Amino acid sequence: MNIFRDDVQWPETWPTREELLDAARRARARSYSPYSGFPVGAALLVEGMEEPLLACNVENGSYGLSICAERSAAVAMIARGGRRPLAVAIVGEPGEPCLPCGACRQFLAEFNPGMVMVFEKGDGHATTTLADLFPAPFLLEEQKTAE
Ligand code: THU
């Protein structure tokens, strides 16, 4: 199944996909992942914020407490006063698309179920949307009517 698409709109006002991926690479370099050895970086483009917001996975000796880069990014967004993520770049193993886990898909869908997602793929990039990866998030009644 090809979950990437060539027809995802990427507005000119946004940093380019490569710029957002570069930001995610910088975020990945800050990862705290001594247990898995699998650093992940995320760069979130948030409505009303000039600069992409960087976040990474943060692990813990009590393994289950570890948090993924994508959820860290959403938490950082709220703490900084953002509400609506427009796009995210996620970088794990170089050149391999690092698709968000199910928990992160649900967590991000809270704030924008249609957000754009960009990944490294080989020497280039691949794009999709959260709605493509996770078409039926759990939403409360009030969230459904707000959309
Ligand atoms: N991880 C992320 O941060 N994002 C993903 O999309 C997949 C997995 C983290 C969790 C854990 O710290 C490490 O990668 C290995 O699973």
Tab-separated table of C-alpha atoms and ligand atoms in Angstrom:
chain	number	residue	atom	x	y	z
A	1	MET	CA	0.000	0.000	0.000
A	2	ASN	CA	1.419	3.382	-0.963
A	3	ILE	CA	0.532	5.810	1.767
A	4	PHE	CA	2.517	8.684	0.256
A	5	ARG	CA	0.954	11.138	-2.172
A	6	ASP	CA	2.244	13.527	-4.810
A	7	ASP	CA	-0.780	15.798	-4.648
A	8	VAL	CA	-0.530	17.143	-1.086
A	9	GLN	CA	-0.683	20.929	-1.156
A	10	TRP	CA	2.400	22.641	0.306
A	11	PRO	CA	1.783	26.418	0.490
A	12	GLU	CA	4.524	28.794	-0.698
A	13	THR	CA	4.360	30.671	2.589
A	14	TRP	CA	5.654	27.617	4.447
A	15	PRO	CA	9.311	26.638	4.810
A	16	THR	CA	10.082	24.145	2.058
A	17	ARG	CA	9.813	20.427	2.786
A	18	GLU	CA	13.616	20.230	2.799
A	19	GLU	CA	13.868	23.115	5.273
A	20	LEU	CA	11.341	21.468	7.587
A	21	LEU	CA	13.178	18.135	7.293
A	22	ASP	CA	16.441	19.925	8.122
A	23	ALA	CA	14.831	21.307	11.261
A	24	ALA	CA	13.713	17.767	12.178
A	25	ARG	CA	17.298	16.547	11.663
A	26	ARG	CA	18.530	19.216	14.081
A	27	ALA	CA	15.866	18.135	16.577
A	28	ARG	CA	16.917	14.501	16.167
A	29	ALA	CA	20.460	15.441	17.200
A	30	ARG	CA	19.024	16.499	20.584
A	31	SER	CA	17.216	13.189	21.183
A	32	TYR	CA	17.625	11.455	24.528
A	33	SER	CA	17.344	7.803	23.519
A	34	PRO	CA	20.069	5.831	25.342
A	35	TYR	CA	17.899	2.704	25.694
A	36	SER	CA	16.605	2.207	22.168
A	37	GLY	CA	19.466	3.943	20.365
A	38	PHE	CA	16.765	5.172	17.971
A	39	PRO	CA	16.817	8.978	17.915
A	40	VAL	CA	13.821	10.724	16.354
A	41	GLY	CA	13.332	14.412	15.609
A	42	ALA	CA	10.163	16.275	14.717
A	43	ALA	CA	9.717	19.802	13.393
A	44	LEU	CA	6.224	21.189	13.684
A	45	LEU	CA	4.912	24.056	11.630
A	46	VAL	CA	2.286	25.756	13.763
A	47	GLU	CA	-0.308	28.309	12.682
A	48	GLY	CA	0.788	31.765	13.868
A	49	MET	CA	4.354	30.733	14.706
A	50	GLU	CA	7.243	31.984	12.574
A	51	GLU	CA	9.784	29.288	13.307
A	52	PRO	CA	9.262	25.517	13.212
A	53	LEU	CA	9.018	24.028	16.666
A	54	LEU	CA	11.603	21.323	17.350
A	55	ALA	CA	11.114	18.262	19.527
A	56	CYS	CA	12.637	14.830	19.989
A	57	ASN	CA	11.991	11.535	21.728
A	58	VAL	CA	12.875	11.443	25.415
A	59	GLU	CA	13.361	8.026	26.998
A	60	ASN	CA	13.410	6.944	30.628
A	61	GLY	CA	14.987	4.143	32.657
A	62	SER	CA	11.383	3.185	33.419
A	63	TYR	CA	11.003	2.382	29.714
A	64	GLY	CA	7.242	2.791	29.427
A	65	LEU	CA	7.480	6.449	30.376
A	66	SER	CA	9.409	7.286	27.231
A	67	ILE	CA	7.761	9.815	24.950
A	68	CYS	CA	7.956	9.983	21.175
A	69	ALA	CA	9.194	13.039	19.294
A	70	GLU	CA	5.753	13.721	17.817
A	71	ARG	CA	3.958	13.845	21.152
A	72	SER	CA	6.790	15.969	22.603
A	73	ALA	CA	6.199	18.359	19.704
A	74	ALA	CA	2.467	18.618	20.386
A	75	VAL	CA	3.113	19.232	24.094
A	76	ALA	CA	5.704	21.913	23.277
A	77	MET	CA	3.255	23.539	20.859
A	78	ILE	CA	0.572	23.912	23.524
A	79	ALA	CA	3.075	25.166	26.093
A	80	ARG	CA	4.215	27.861	23.641
A	81	GLY	CA	0.661	29.029	22.979
A	82	GLY	CA	0.142	27.269	19.631
A	83	ARG	CA	-3.078	25.412	18.884
A	84	ARG	CA	-3.066	24.263	15.290
A	85	PRO	CA	-0.223	22.283	13.734
A	86	LEU	CA	-0.214	22.636	9.951
A	87	ALA	CA	2.618	20.288	9.031
A	88	VAL	CA	5.234	18.099	10.650
A	89	ALA	CA	8.543	16.674	9.446
A	90	ILE	CA	9.670	13.506	11.209
A	91	VAL	CA	13.163	12.021	10.936
A	92	GLY	CA	14.375	8.704	12.335
A	93	GLU	CA	16.799	6.403	10.507
A	94	PRO	CA	18.328	8.450	7.671
A	95	GLY	CA	16.496	7.934	4.395
A	96	GLU	CA	13.777	5.741	5.943
A	97	PRO	CA	10.310	7.248	6.399
A	98	CYS	CA	9.672	7.307	10.163
A	99	LEU	CA	5.900	6.943	10.351
A	100	PRO	CA	4.352	8.021	13.650
A	101	CYS	CA	3.075	5.306	15.999
A	102	GLY	CA	-0.648	4.885	16.594
A	103	ALA	CA	-0.582	6.747	19.900
A	104	CYS	CA	1.044	9.765	18.259
A	105	ARG	CA	-1.424	9.719	15.371
A	106	GLN	CA	-4.285	9.936	17.866
A	107	PHE	CA	-2.481	12.607	19.907
A	108	LEU	CA	-1.831	14.807	16.873
A	109	ALA	CA	-5.336	14.295	15.462
A	110	GLU	CA	-6.649	16.169	18.501
A	111	PHE	CA	-5.196	19.383	17.068
A	112	ASN	CA	-5.527	18.927	13.312
A	113	PRO	CA	-6.607	15.586	11.834
A	114	GLY	CA	-5.725	16.801	8.335
A	115	MET	CA	-2.181	18.028	9.014
A	116	VAL	CA	0.517	17.435	6.406
A	117	MET	CA	3.363	15.019	7.178
A	118	VAL	CA	6.733	14.857	5.458
A	119	PHE	CA	9.434	12.192	5.802
A	120	GLU	CA	12.855	11.362	4.463
A	121	LYS	CA	12.706	8.795	1.702
A	122	GLY	CA	16.022	7.803	0.170
A	123	ASP	CA	17.786	11.005	-0.831
A	124	GLY	CA	14.531	12.894	-1.084
A	125	HIS	CA	11.260	13.150	0.752
A	126	ALA	CA	7.754	11.727	0.820
A	127	THR	CA	4.559	13.469	1.842
A	128	THR	CA	1.181	12.391	3.168
A	129	THR	CA	-1.463	13.663	5.573
A	130	LEU	CA	-2.484	12.511	9.015
A	131	ALA	CA	-5.963	11.851	7.606
A	132	ASP	CA	-4.408	9.346	5.167
A	133	LEU	CA	-2.445	7.579	7.894
A	134	PHE	CA	-5.217	7.708	10.472
A	135	PRO	CA	-8.596	8.271	8.848
A	136	ALA	CA	-10.782	7.547	11.862
A	137	PRO	CA	-9.374	9.069	15.080
A	138	PHE	CA	-11.306	8.976	18.308
A	139	LEU	CA	-13.068	12.333	18.608
A	140	LEU	CA	-15.577	13.472	21.207
A	141	GLU	CA	-18.957	14.713	19.980
A	142	GLU	CA	-18.003	18.348	20.606
A	143	GLN	CA	-14.861	17.929	18.503
A	144	LYS	CA	-16.870	16.501	15.597
A	145	THR	CA	-19.256	19.439	15.581
A	146	ALA	CA	-16.374	21.942	15.882
A	147	GLU	CA	-14.758	20.684	12.643
B	1	THU	N1	9.740	6.937	18.429
B	1	THU	C1	9.435	8.236	18.139
B	1	THU	O1	9.876	9.161	18.821
B	1	THU	N2	8.625	8.478	17.070
B	1	THU	C2	8.205	7.523	16.185
B	1	THU	O2	7.548	7.863	15.213
B	1	THU	C3	8.524	6.123	16.424
B	1	THU	C4	9.220	5.814	17.693
B	1	THU	C5	10.673	6.691	19.522
B	1	THU	C6	10.133	6.005	20.737
B	1	THU	C7	11.387	5.396	21.310
B	1	THU	O3	12.070	6.387	22.073
B	1	THU	C8	12.239	5.067	20.098
B	1	THU	O4	11.712	5.858	19.038
B	1	THU	C9	12.200	3.591	19.695
B	1	THU	O5	10.907	3.131	19.613
